[in-house]
Amino acid sequence: MTTVLITGASSGIGKVTALRLAKKRYFVIGTGRSRTRLQKLSRDAEKIGLNIETIQIDFNSIESIDNAFKSSLLTKSRVDVLINNAGFGMWGPLETLSHEEMQVQFQTNLFGPMALTRLVIPQLRESRNGKIINIGSILGRIGTPFNGAYVASKFAVEGLSESLRLELSPFGISVSIVEPGNFVTEFEKNQIRGKDSESTKFPYRELLQKYRNRRRSFDWAANPDKVARVIEGIIKSSSPKLRYVVGLDARLALFARQILPEKLFFHILRKLSMGK
Ligand SMILES: NC(=O)c1ccc[n+]([C@@H]2O[C@H](COP(=O)([O-])OP(=O)(O)OC[C@H]3O[C@@H](n4cnc5c(N)ncnc54)[C@H](OP(=O)(O)O)[C@@H]3O)[C@@H](O)[C@H]2O)c1
């Protein structure tokens, strides 16, 4: 039986994927920060006759990652597929963010998953079909205003995945990046606003308001099951690709980015996002 370790399984894309894979008879180990939400995941699985094992990991603590890895569940089961999905968005113009806020963003979205990946690689090497699937974002390919910390963390995931894909290929381990557009999850609710992001000390309030109004009028989000289907496809594939763009919005944005001259693309993006 293929063992899948998926982080951020307590909500959104991670939860939908964990349930889908359990339904397809994978042995699923889901991680999350909140014990209560992990218990809810197990109960939701049980209600439909499935089993999902859970482990609490807070990516903001290296100790928590190390301890989880010492748990009997992770030492007994050999992981075949690691899905680095946990993450959140830090909102605010760079100038308004503190160093600590940026550090938390990178700890959760990049350094935590890097530490976990390091621990899982020996198990993936033993598997005949080892796979790492990193959940990036379309914002790991295209920058948008006021999301700089998040965007930077997701661009970093892209670079890391490219390097890892090369260095792990001699061991038969594949590395892929999934790049979703906008999907209905708890992401917006869990987004953290930089504590000074709206402060009048900085000249961004009007721009932020314009950005929000414009975003509202473009707002649409797809069902995260689509992302889960793509992830399942990667697990089943005998030679997965490096990148999987998921969602019509992401595909269109990337297409425009590829065909338009760079200056024109960013001019349009600026007009669309801030009206300036
Ligand atoms: N939704 C979208 O439109 C979208 C688009 C592009 C990319 N993504 C990416 O997709 C991934 C999943 O996001 P989502 O949309 O499903 O959001 P979500 O519903 O907010 O789920 C985020 C998950 O990450 C976990 N998490 C957050 N901070 C953590 C930490 N410090 N330590 C451990 N776990 C932590 C959460 O655990 P708790 O429940 O315990 O907090 C939760 O399980 C993220 O990497 C996100 O960047 C999402």
XYZ file of C-alpha atoms and ligand atoms in Angstrom:
324
model
C 0.000 0.000 0.000
C 1.316 3.457 -0.922
C 1.840 5.729 2.085
C 1.165 9.431 1.569
C 2.261 12.072 4.071
C 0.364 15.320 3.459
C 0.895 18.520 5.428
C -1.876 21.038 6.074
C -4.466 18.261 5.861
C -6.794 19.861 8.399
C -8.447 22.179 5.881
C -8.802 23.349 2.295
C -6.802 21.687 -0.486
C -5.009 19.406 1.985
C -8.195 18.079 3.536
C -9.956 17.450 0.223
C -6.820 15.690 -1.077
C -6.400 13.574 2.080
C -10.030 12.392 1.881
C -9.797 11.700 -1.848
C -6.604 9.650 -1.468
C -7.965 7.711 1.525
C -11.036 6.880 -0.574
C -8.681 5.517 -3.261
C -7.106 3.237 -0.622
C -3.858 5.056 -0.069
C -2.554 4.997 3.498
C -2.835 8.696 4.376
C -1.021 10.479 7.200
C -2.223 14.080 7.505
C -0.555 16.835 9.489
C -1.869 20.141 10.794
C -1.220 22.639 13.529
C -4.496 22.453 15.372
C -5.257 19.206 17.221
C -8.999 19.968 17.179
C -9.029 20.395 13.406
C -7.042 17.198 12.951
C -9.545 15.330 15.132
C -12.322 16.704 12.928
C -10.466 15.399 9.850
C -10.265 11.892 11.379
C -13.966 12.018 12.368
C -15.003 13.215 8.890
C -13.028 10.332 7.379
C -14.556 7.797 9.792
C -18.087 9.006 8.976
C -17.587 7.822 5.404
C -15.838 4.598 6.407
C -12.261 5.821 5.804
C -9.153 6.001 7.932
C -6.754 8.933 8.032
C -3.925 8.962 10.566
C -2.939 12.368 11.909
C 0.138 13.985 13.408
C 0.353 17.490 14.818
C 3.153 19.584 13.304
C 3.641 23.311 13.660
C 6.046 24.460 10.983
C 6.978 27.440 13.066
C 8.805 25.131 15.426
C 11.722 22.956 14.286
C 11.260 20.992 17.518
C 7.682 20.170 16.526
C 8.899 18.855 13.135
C 11.647 16.758 14.743
C 9.300 15.390 17.416
C 6.676 14.430 14.861
C 9.305 12.524 13.025
C 10.208 10.564 16.117
C 6.564 9.466 16.466
C 6.073 5.733 16.064
C 3.664 6.355 13.168
C 6.335 8.019 11.046
C 9.134 5.667 12.054
C 6.994 2.554 11.396
C 5.474 3.587 8.059
C 7.746 4.205 5.114
C 6.541 7.302 3.276
C 6.265 6.890 -0.516
C 4.762 10.285 -1.310
C 5.325 13.582 0.520
C 2.893 16.394 -0.250
C 4.147 19.730 1.113
C 0.860 21.599 1.182
C 0.679 23.553 4.483
C 0.970 27.289 4.041
C -0.606 30.683 4.590
C -0.518 34.196 3.147
C 0.954 37.238 4.859
C -0.848 40.339 3.634
C 0.650 43.802 3.458
C 3.012 46.102 1.523
C 6.606 45.104 2.230
C 7.421 48.439 3.849
C 4.767 47.842 6.508
C 5.834 44.299 7.441
C 8.159 43.565 10.326
C 11.142 41.249 10.064
C 9.391 38.807 12.415
C 6.277 38.711 10.212
C 8.395 37.933 7.150
C 10.269 35.261 9.075
C 7.046 33.487 10.075
C 5.913 33.569 6.449
C 9.116 31.911 5.273
C 9.270 29.507 8.204
C 5.826 28.095 7.415
C 5.932 28.171 3.623
C 9.593 27.328 3.017
C 11.928 26.448 5.909
C 9.452 24.152 7.702
C 8.698 22.139 4.551
C 12.456 22.039 3.758
C 13.180 20.591 7.208
C 10.427 17.996 6.856
C 11.560 17.068 3.337
C 15.099 16.508 4.613
C 13.773 14.047 7.176
C 11.556 12.195 4.687
C 14.103 11.829 1.832
C 15.754 8.656 3.259
C 12.325 6.962 3.326
C 11.514 8.140 -0.211
C 14.830 6.702 -1.372
C 13.799 3.312 -0.028
C 10.473 3.489 -1.825
C 10.355 2.162 -5.344
C 8.196 5.090 -6.353
C 9.234 8.060 -4.181
C 7.535 11.347 -4.958
C 7.587 14.883 -3.559
C 4.706 17.145 -4.521
C 5.132 20.764 -3.481
C 2.057 22.964 -3.499
C 3.207 26.271 -4.900
C 0.887 28.881 -6.384
C 0.386 30.846 -9.552
C 1.833 33.574 -7.309
C 5.060 31.581 -7.426
C 5.236 32.487 -11.135
C 3.712 35.980 -11.210
C 4.134 38.654 -8.533
C 1.192 40.775 -7.395
C 1.234 43.882 -5.168
C 0.841 43.724 -1.369
C 1.584 39.993 -1.284
C 5.362 40.297 -1.535
C 6.248 38.064 1.415
C 3.897 35.291 0.271
C 4.909 35.651 -3.379
C 8.609 35.505 -2.435
C 8.055 32.336 -0.388
C 6.245 30.675 -3.311
C 8.898 31.752 -5.856
C 11.409 30.136 -3.494
C 9.392 26.891 -3.515
C 9.722 26.901 -7.320
C 13.515 27.194 -7.185
C 13.825 24.607 -4.452
C 11.659 22.151 -6.405
C 13.743 22.565 -9.570
C 16.967 21.864 -7.657
C 15.510 18.918 -5.775
C 14.068 17.414 -8.942
C 17.571 17.263 -10.394
C 19.423 16.092 -7.316
C 16.912 13.394 -6.373
C 16.343 11.993 -9.871
C 19.339 9.586 -9.613
C 17.468 7.961 -6.681
C 14.242 7.544 -8.630
C 12.450 10.260 -6.609
C 10.342 12.660 -8.660
C 9.633 16.241 -7.601
C 6.657 18.198 -8.935
C 5.101 21.575 -8.189
C 1.364 22.158 -8.270
C 0.482 25.795 -9.024
C -3.147 26.517 -8.171
C -5.063 29.658 -9.080
C -7.876 30.719 -6.770
C -9.724 27.885 -4.970
C -12.397 27.882 -2.287
C -10.603 27.063 0.975
C -9.925 28.704 4.331
C -6.956 30.530 2.814
C -8.497 34.038 2.886
C -9.792 33.509 6.414
C -6.397 32.265 7.606
C -4.465 34.995 5.819
C -2.539 37.119 8.334
C -2.605 40.873 7.923
C 0.672 42.500 8.779
C -0.027 44.407 11.995
C 0.959 47.730 10.388
C -0.402 46.933 6.930
C -3.254 49.452 7.255
C -1.437 51.952 9.428
C -1.718 55.620 8.475
C 2.038 55.849 9.120
C 2.356 54.487 5.569
C 0.876 55.854 2.310
C -0.817 52.646 1.099
C -4.367 52.817 2.462
C -5.967 54.194 -0.677
C -4.099 51.752 -2.910
C -5.047 48.818 -0.699
C -8.694 49.858 -0.855
C -8.551 50.101 -4.656
C -6.878 46.707 -4.835
C -9.576 45.139 -2.661
C -12.435 46.692 -4.639
C -10.945 45.515 -7.919
C -10.251 42.047 -6.545
C -13.843 41.778 -5.395
C -15.115 42.431 -8.904
C -12.779 39.747 -10.357
C -13.406 37.356 -7.528
C -14.086 33.802 -8.444
C -12.772 30.601 -6.996
C -12.941 26.985 -8.070
C -13.612 23.737 -6.221
C -10.407 22.426 -4.566
C -11.295 18.897 -5.644
C -9.766 19.889 -8.974
C -6.380 20.310 -7.262
C -6.839 16.988 -5.445
C -7.503 15.251 -8.796
C -4.285 16.679 -10.235
C -2.337 15.517 -7.167
C -3.801 12.020 -7.482
C -2.785 12.019 -11.169
C 0.809 12.890 -10.213
C 0.918 10.043 -7.687
C -0.313 7.599 -10.320
C 1.973 8.866 -13.075
C 5.102 6.871 -13.901
C 6.914 10.031 -15.018
C 5.368 13.177 -13.517
C 6.044 16.599 -15.006
C 7.822 19.334 -13.064
C 4.903 21.816 -13.111
C 1.116 21.499 -12.982
C -0.848 24.732 -13.346
C -4.376 24.227 -11.971
C -7.383 26.489 -12.596
C -8.563 28.533 -15.548
C -7.525 31.836 -13.909
C -3.974 30.552 -13.382
C -3.744 29.197 -16.928
C -4.972 32.454 -18.470
C -2.639 34.587 -16.355
C 0.346 32.437 -17.245
C -0.583 32.398 -20.922
C -0.763 36.208 -20.940
C 2.562 36.379 -19.078
C 4.162 34.144 -21.709
C 2.831 35.828 -24.858
C 2.845 39.513 -23.897
C 5.994 41.626 -23.697
C 6.986 41.822 -20.019
C 6.520 45.592 -19.781
C 3.018 45.425 -21.250
C 2.015 42.480 -19.047
C 3.001 44.300 -15.849
C 1.407 47.539 -17.055
C -1.901 45.675 -17.487
C -1.492 43.904 -14.152
C -0.868 47.241 -12.412
C -3.980 48.805 -14.000
C -6.091 45.773 -13.166
C -4.900 45.451 -9.602
C -4.515 49.061 -8.472
C -6.003 51.176 -11.231
C -2.770 53.203 -11.409
N -6.712 28.428 -1.871
C -6.085 28.951 -2.870
O -6.694 29.666 -3.695
C -4.604 28.671 -3.097
C -4.040 29.142 -4.287
C -2.698 28.888 -4.529
C -1.953 28.173 -3.606
N -2.520 27.744 -2.453
C -1.665 26.983 -1.515
O -2.317 25.798 -1.140
C -1.852 25.373 0.147
C -3.055 25.021 1.006
O -3.798 26.215 1.261
P -5.388 26.236 1.392
O -5.886 27.156 0.365
O -5.925 24.871 1.465
O -5.506 27.013 2.788
P -6.164 26.606 4.196
O -7.540 26.117 3.994
O -5.953 27.810 5.045
O -5.250 25.404 4.728
C -3.941 25.631 5.162
C -3.410 24.409 5.889
O -2.043 24.682 6.252
C -1.879 24.441 7.653
N -0.921 25.365 8.249
C -0.918 26.724 8.184
N 0.101 27.205 8.913
C 0.744 26.144 9.459
C 1.871 25.986 10.322
N 2.550 27.020 10.834
N 2.238 24.729 10.669
C 1.562 23.663 10.199
N 0.502 23.728 9.398
C 0.094 24.961 9.037
C -3.255 24.659 8.247
O -3.302 23.961 9.482
P -4.324 24.434 10.678
O -5.685 24.058 10.229
O -3.930 23.675 11.854
O -4.143 25.904 10.803
C -4.158 24.077 7.171
O -4.241 22.686 7.305
C -1.002 26.522 0.679
O 0.373 26.208 0.506
C -1.392 27.702 -0.200
O -0.342 28.637 -0.316
C -3.821 27.979 -2.169
